Short mmCIF file of C-alpha atoms in Angstrom, two decimals:
data_model
loop_
_atom_site.label_atom_id
_atom_site.label_comp_id
_atom_site.label_asym_id
_atom_site.label_seq_id
_atom_site.Cartn_x
_atom_site.Cartn_y
_atom_site.Cartn_z
CA MET X 1 117.80 123.58 84.60
CA LYS X 2 115.91 120.33 84.91
CA VAL X 3 116.20 118.47 88.16
CA LYS X 4 118.54 115.51 87.74
CA ILE X 5 116.17 113.05 89.36
CA ILE X 6 113.37 113.97 86.91
CA GLN X 7 115.64 113.25 83.96
CA GLU X 8 116.69 109.93 85.46
CA ILE X 9 113.09 108.84 86.07
CA LYS X 10 112.10 109.94 82.55
CA ARG X 11 114.94 107.85 81.10
CA ASP X 12 113.82 104.91 83.21
CA ASN X 13 110.25 105.42 81.96
CA LEU X 14 111.41 105.33 78.34
CA ASN X 15 113.33 102.10 78.95
CA LEU X 16 110.32 100.62 80.69
CA GLU X 17 108.07 101.52 77.75
CA LYS X 18 110.47 99.79 75.33
CA GLU X 19 110.66 96.72 77.57
CA ILE X 20 106.87 96.61 77.85
CA GLU X 21 106.51 96.77 74.06
CA LYS X 22 108.80 93.76 73.68
CA LEU X 23 107.00 91.88 76.41
CA ILE X 24 103.63 92.54 74.79
CA VAL X 25 104.94 91.07 71.51
CA ARG X 26 106.16 88.00 73.43
CA ARG X 27 102.83 87.61 75.20
CA ASN X 28 100.88 87.93 71.92
CA LYS X 29 103.06 85.25 70.29
CA LEU X 30 102.42 82.86 73.16
CA GLU X 31 98.69 83.55 73.08
CA ARG X 32 98.58 82.89 69.33
CA LYS X 33 100.54 79.67 69.72
CA ILE X 34 98.21 78.37 72.42
CA GLU X 35 95.20 79.42 70.38
CA ARG X 36 96.55 77.53 67.36
CA ILE X 37 97.05 74.39 69.42
CA THR X 38 93.69 74.50 71.17
CA ASN X 39 91.91 75.03 67.86
CA ALA X 40 93.65 72.07 66.24
CA GLN X 41 91.72 68.89 65.52
CA TRP X 42 94.04 66.65 67.54
CA PHE X 43 93.71 68.86 70.63
CA LYS X 44 89.93 68.62 70.57
CA MET X 45 90.23 64.85 70.23
CA TRP X 46 92.64 64.71 73.10
CA GLN X 47 90.30 66.71 75.31
CA LYS X 48 87.46 64.36 74.47
CA LEU X 49 89.67 61.41 75.31
CA VAL X 50 90.52 62.94 78.68
CA VAL X 51 86.82 63.28 79.45
CA TYR X 52 86.09 59.71 78.29
CA LYS X 53 88.97 58.43 80.37
CA LYS X 54 87.54 60.05 83.49
CA ILE X 55 84.09 58.61 82.85
CA ILE X 56 85.49 55.14 82.23
CA LEU X 57 87.60 55.28 85.39
CA LYS X 58 84.56 56.31 87.43
CA LEU X 59 82.53 53.47 85.99
CA LEU X 60 85.30 50.98 86.72
CA LYS X 61 85.49 52.17 90.33
CA ARG X 62 81.74 51.64 90.77
CA LYS X 63 82.10 48.05 89.64
CA MET N 1 98.05 102.70 97.05
CA HIS N 2 98.81 106.14 95.67
CA TRP N 3 100.13 108.84 97.94
CA LYS N 4 97.87 111.86 98.06
CA TYR N 5 99.38 115.32 98.53
CA PHE N 6 97.29 117.82 100.46
CA ASP N 7 97.42 121.56 100.81
CA PRO N 8 96.39 122.11 104.43
CA LEU N 9 95.67 125.20 106.45
CA PHE N 10 96.87 124.77 110.01
CA GLU N 11 94.33 126.38 112.30
CA TYR N 12 96.72 126.53 115.24
CA GLU N 13 98.76 129.09 113.28
CA LYS N 14 95.96 131.60 113.99
CA TRP N 15 96.92 131.63 117.67
CA LYS N 16 98.40 134.93 118.67
CA LEU N 17 101.60 133.28 119.77
CA GLU N 18 103.48 132.15 116.71
CA ILE N 19 104.29 128.73 118.06
CA ASP N 20 106.20 127.63 114.97
CA ASP N 21 108.84 130.23 115.81
CA TYR N 22 109.80 128.09 118.78
CA SER N 23 109.98 124.85 116.89
CA GLY N 24 112.71 123.08 114.98
CA TRP N 25 109.97 120.78 113.75
CA VAL N 26 108.21 123.26 111.53
CA GLY N 27 109.83 121.93 108.35
CA HIS N 28 108.07 118.60 108.68
CA LYS N 29 104.52 119.68 109.37
CA TYR N 30 103.34 119.34 105.75
CA PHE N 31 104.83 115.87 105.62
CA ILE N 32 103.30 114.65 108.88
CA TYR N 33 99.96 116.06 107.76
CA ASP N 34 100.05 114.07 104.49
CA PHE N 35 101.45 111.06 106.35
CA LEU N 36 98.47 110.88 108.67
CA ARG N 37 95.89 111.63 105.99
CA ASN N 38 97.25 108.82 103.84
CA LEU N 39 98.02 106.17 106.47
CA LYS N 40 95.24 106.93 108.99
CA PRO N 41 96.93 105.58 112.15
CA ARG N 42 94.50 104.93 115.03
CA VAL N 43 96.69 105.43 118.11
CA ILE N 44 99.25 108.22 117.94
CA VAL N 45 101.65 108.97 120.78
CA GLU N 46 104.12 111.82 120.95
CA LEU N 47 106.95 111.92 123.46
CA GLY N 48 108.01 115.53 123.85
CA THR N 49 105.49 118.10 122.66
CA HIS N 50 106.71 121.51 123.89
CA TYR N 51 104.61 124.12 122.03
CA GLY N 52 103.04 121.45 119.87
CA THR N 53 104.01 122.16 116.26
CA SER N 54 104.12 118.46 115.44
CA PHE N 55 101.22 117.56 117.73
CA PHE N 56 98.88 120.21 116.33
CA SER N 57 99.91 119.41 112.76
CA MET N 58 98.82 115.84 113.46
CA CYS N 59 95.64 117.10 115.13
CA GLN N 60 94.88 119.14 111.99
CA ALA N 61 95.25 116.05 109.80
CA VAL N 62 92.99 114.02 112.08
CA LYS N 63 90.42 116.82 112.11
CA ASP N 64 90.43 117.50 108.35
CA GLY N 65 90.45 113.82 107.45
CA LYS N 66 87.76 113.01 110.06
CA LEU N 67 90.04 110.20 111.20
CA LYS N 68 89.13 107.99 114.13
CA SER N 69 92.54 108.49 115.71
CA SER N 70 93.38 109.05 119.36
CA LEU N 71 96.27 111.41 120.01
CA TYR N 72 98.39 111.46 123.15
CA ALA N 73 100.99 114.12 123.93
CA VAL N 74 103.41 113.19 126.71
CA ASP N 75 105.54 115.93 128.22
CA LEU N 76 106.33 117.37 131.64
CA TRP N 77 106.20 120.82 130.03
CA GLN N 78 109.15 121.94 132.07
CA GLY N 79 111.71 121.96 129.28
CA ASP N 80 115.16 120.45 129.21
CA LYS N 81 118.70 121.50 128.48
CA HIS N 82 118.16 121.31 124.71
CA ALA N 83 114.75 122.94 124.43
CA GLY N 84 115.49 125.31 127.30
CA TYR N 85 113.63 125.42 130.60
CA TYR N 86 110.27 127.17 130.85
CA ASP N 87 107.33 127.77 133.19
CA LYS N 88 103.71 126.60 133.27
CA SER N 89 102.66 129.15 130.66
CA VAL N 90 103.73 126.84 127.83
CA LEU N 91 101.38 124.03 128.89
CA SER N 92 98.66 126.59 129.46
CA GLU N 93 99.09 127.87 125.88
CA VAL N 94 99.07 124.31 124.52
CA GLU N 95 95.87 123.52 126.42
CA LYS N 96 94.20 126.66 125.11
CA ILE N 97 95.18 125.97 121.51
CA ALA N 98 94.04 122.35 121.76
CA SER N 99 90.65 123.23 123.21
CA ARG N 100 90.17 126.14 120.84
CA TYR N 101 90.87 124.37 117.55
CA TYR N 102 90.86 120.63 118.20
CA LYS N 103 88.21 120.20 120.88
CA SER N 104 86.25 117.68 118.81
CA LEU N 105 89.18 115.25 118.66
CA LYS N 106 90.10 112.40 120.96
CA TYR N 107 93.30 113.81 122.39
CA GLU N 108 95.02 113.82 125.76
CA LEU N 109 97.78 116.06 127.06
CA LEU N 110 99.59 113.85 129.58
CA GLN N 111 101.74 115.93 131.89
CA LYS N 112 103.95 113.04 132.90
CA SER N 113 107.46 111.75 132.52
CA PHE N 114 107.91 109.21 129.72
CA ASP N 115 108.45 106.50 132.34
CA GLU N 116 105.18 107.33 134.07
CA ALA N 117 103.30 107.35 130.79
CA LEU N 118 104.78 104.05 129.63
CA GLY N 119 102.43 102.06 131.87
CA LEU N 120 99.39 103.63 130.21
CA PHE N 121 100.12 101.98 126.89
CA PRO N 122 100.04 98.18 126.58
CA VAL N 123 102.49 96.28 124.41
CA ASN N 124 101.56 96.41 120.67
CA SER N 125 99.05 99.21 121.11
CA ILE N 126 100.51 102.22 119.29
CA ASP N 127 100.27 102.76 115.52
CA LEU N 128 102.50 105.80 115.33
CA LEU N 129 105.06 106.85 117.94
CA HIS N 130 106.91 110.14 117.65
CA ILE N 131 109.99 110.44 119.85
CA ASP N 132 111.21 113.98 120.43
CA GLY N 133 112.30 114.14 124.07
CA LEU N 134 115.74 114.87 125.43
CA HIS N 135 118.16 114.50 122.54
CA THR N 136 121.27 113.03 124.16
CA TYR N 137 122.25 109.60 122.83
CA LYS N 138 121.62 107.95 126.17
CA ALA N 139 118.18 109.52 126.66
CA VAL N 140 116.87 108.94 123.16
CA LYS N 141 118.13 105.36 123.09
CA ARG N 142 116.38 104.69 126.37
CA ASP N 143 113.14 106.19 125.05
CA TYR N 144 113.43 104.15 121.88
CA LEU N 145 114.16 100.85 123.62
CA GLU N 146 111.49 101.31 126.28
CA TRP N 147 108.73 102.38 123.92
CA GLU N 148 109.51 100.26 120.85
CA SER N 149 107.55 97.29 122.24
CA ARG N 150 104.49 99.53 122.69
CA VAL N 151 104.33 100.05 118.95
CA LYS N 152 102.31 97.53 116.94
CA LYS N 153 104.19 94.97 114.85
CA ASP N 154 103.21 96.85 111.70
CA GLY N 155 103.51 100.28 113.36
CA LEU N 156 105.74 103.27 112.73
CA ILE N 157 108.25 105.19 114.81
CA ILE N 158 109.35 108.72 114.02
CA LEU N 159 112.50 110.34 115.39
CA HIS N 160 113.31 114.02 115.14
CA ASP N 161 116.77 115.65 115.03
CA ILE N 162 118.42 112.68 113.34
CA PHE N 163 120.99 114.95 111.67
CA GLU N 164 121.61 117.40 114.52
CA THR N 165 125.17 117.07 115.75
CA LYS N 166 125.66 120.23 117.83
CA ASP N 167 126.48 120.07 121.55
CA ASP N 168 125.60 116.67 122.99
CA PHE N 169 122.76 115.88 120.59
CA GLY N 170 123.00 112.16 119.95
CA VAL N 171 119.94 111.11 117.95
CA TYR N 172 122.14 110.87 114.84
CA LYS N 173 124.20 108.12 116.52
CA LEU N 174 121.08 106.11 117.36
CA TRP N 175 119.77 106.73 113.85
CA LYS N 176 122.90 105.17 112.35
CA GLU N 177 122.37 102.08 114.52
CA ILE N 178 118.68 101.83 113.64
CA LYS N 179 119.39 102.16 109.92
CA ARG N 180 121.55 99.08 110.04
CA LYS N 181 118.73 97.00 111.48
CA HIS N 182 115.51 98.44 110.06
CA LYS N 183 114.01 99.72 106.86
CA THR N 184 113.86 103.48 107.23
CA LEU N 185 113.09 106.69 105.42
CA GLU N 186 114.67 110.03 106.22
CA PHE N 187 114.47 113.75 105.64
CA HIS N 188 117.53 115.97 105.90
CA HIS N 189 115.98 119.40 106.38
CA SER N 190 114.74 120.91 109.68
CA HIS N 191 117.32 118.95 111.72
CA GLY N 192 116.29 115.70 110.09
CA LEU N 193 113.33 113.40 110.55
CA GLY N 194 113.54 109.61 110.44
CA ILE N 195 110.77 107.08 110.02
CA ILE N 196 111.16 103.46 111.04
CA PHE N 197 108.89 100.89 109.43
CA LYS N 198 108.45 97.86 111.66
CA LYS N 199 106.79 95.96 108.83
CA PRO N 200 108.24 97.53 105.68
CA GLU N 201 106.42 95.21 103.26
CA LYS N 202 103.18 96.93 104.26
CA PHE N 203 104.59 100.28 103.11
CA ILE N 204 106.61 99.19 100.10
CA ASP N 205 104.87 101.66 97.76
CA PHE N 206 105.82 104.56 100.01
CA LEU N 207 109.40 103.48 100.62
CA GLU N 208 110.01 103.91 96.90
CA LEU N 209 108.99 107.54 97.24
CA GLU N 210 111.84 108.58 99.53
CA GLU N 211 113.74 110.65 96.97
CA VAL N 212 110.57 112.32 95.70
CA TRP N 213 109.43 113.12 99.22
CA GLN N 214 112.80 114.53 100.22
CA ARG N 215 112.68 116.90 97.30
CA TYR N 216 109.00 117.74 97.62
CA TYR N 217 108.71 118.34 101.36
CA SER N 218 111.95 120.26 101.72
CA THR N 219 110.83 122.55 98.89
CA ILE N 220 107.36 122.94 100.39
CA PHE N 221 109.09 123.91 103.63
CA GLU N 222 111.27 126.48 101.88
CA ASN N 223 108.37 127.90 99.88
CA LYS N 224 105.60 127.89 102.43
CA VAL N 225 107.38 128.25 105.74
CA LEU N 226 110.56 130.12 104.92
CA ASN N 227 108.84 132.02 102.11
CA LYS N 228 111.85 131.60 99.89
CA ASN N 229 109.64 130.87 96.90
CA LYS N 230 112.22 129.08 94.92
CA LEU N 231 109.66 128.69 92.14
CA LEU N 232 110.11 124.97 92.00
CA ASP N 233 106.40 124.20 92.08
CA GLY N 234 106.41 123.23 88.39
CA GLU N 235 109.36 120.94 88.91
CA ILE N 236 107.74 119.35 91.93
CA LYS N 237 104.58 118.65 89.96
CA GLU N 238 106.63 117.21 87.11
CA LEU N 239 108.60 115.06 89.54
CA ILE N 240 105.41 113.67 91.06
CA GLU N 241 103.94 113.03 87.61
CA VAL N 242 106.98 111.22 86.19
CA HIS N 243 107.27 109.20 89.36
CA LYS N 244 103.61 108.18 89.16
CA GLU N 245 104.12 107.25 85.50
CA ASN N 246 107.18 105.22 86.53
CA LYS N 247 105.16 103.34 89.13
CA ASP N 248 102.34 102.65 86.65
CA LEU N 249 104.81 101.36 84.06
CA LYS N 250 106.45 99.08 86.61
CA ASP N 251 103.03 97.73 87.60
CA LYS N 252 102.14 97.17 83.94
CA LYS N 253 105.43 95.35 83.31
CA GLU N 254 104.77 93.16 86.34
CA ILE N 255 101.30 92.21 85.07
CA ILE N 256 102.60 91.30 81.59
CA LEU N 257 105.42 89.24 83.09
CA LYS N 258 102.88 87.30 85.15
CA ASP N 259 100.75 86.74 82.02
CA ILE N 260 103.77 85.40 80.17
CA GLU N 261 104.65 83.11 83.04
CA SER N 262 101.18 81.57 83.17
CA LEU N 263 101.01 81.24 79.36
CA ASN N 264 104.36 79.47 79.40
CA LYS N 265 103.03 77.07 82.03
CA ILE N 266 99.96 76.27 79.93
CA LEU N 267 102.13 75.70 76.87
CA SER N 268 104.58 73.44 78.65
CA ASN N 269 101.69 71.40 80.13
CA ILE N 270 100.36 70.83 76.62
CA GLU N 271 103.77 70.07 75.13
CA ASN N 272 104.56 67.59 77.88
CA ALA N 273 101.29 65.73 77.48
CA LYS N 274 101.72 62.19 76.12
CA PHE N 275 99.07 62.68 73.50
CA TYR N 276 100.82 65.77 72.14
CA LYS N 277 104.09 63.88 71.76
CA LEU N 278 102.34 60.91 70.24
CA TRP N 279 100.45 63.05 67.77
CA HIS N 280 103.64 64.72 66.65
CA LEU N 281 105.35 61.34 66.22
CA ILE N 282 102.55 60.26 63.91
#
């Protein structure tokens, strides 16, 4: 007869595996979404603008 | 940190006198051996040594693991009403066993009362304290209260006989009180052994193992010491394996949850940016 505690832990392991599978799907979706945004034209423009803004602010401070 | 299980040979068992026959501690020697090999405490003090089953089991772990531990055994070696009274021959045997098998270690046999020995150990100086003196409630509580401050803030205290209720044994009463205040771990076999973790967060991985350890070490005791050979070795191995798998899965889940949390943060930073909103308006 199997020890009760082993069966309980095995059941817990199965549940954990299922949970992990779902979490991996969720993580992949988020990664894809972020990738889509960061590859978009507007995002690249925005990043450039942020850099320009910093440079301009520095220049203004010098003056 | 993963707990490693050892399969030790206790050299002191070779001594002609079968010292384990005199000890109610024998059921915990495989546990204390693994405990020391895994946690490597530097300063170990034992209050109440008698023939030394626990002390020599610890010495064996220190010797095999080449640990830099110092071991101190405190006992008057006169006996008491629970252990029975005895003559000088017991200390003489203990000294011979220690020098025969554990000569290379840093150990001291302190033939003193616990009160006399207390002054030798500064506050916060002991990593592992094992209390196994007189077992009345009053005596063990006094030992515990007096010596507790000597144990480091992240140290450990072990009490034996926590489930012994015969005569005027009273460790079980103190154990109930301690359990209400501290994080503990306990074994039920061999009169019971309790471990108090002063800083439990340091040992969180091990605290989860309580049920596995209870099963494993009581079976090891029955198989190896009582020779009952219950043929549970396969089950023990399976239990350890599924528990390890459980721990790994929990760790994995934790990592993925953290990933998701940080990805969500990145996404919300982008979505809250003015430019993002503006762009989507256009």
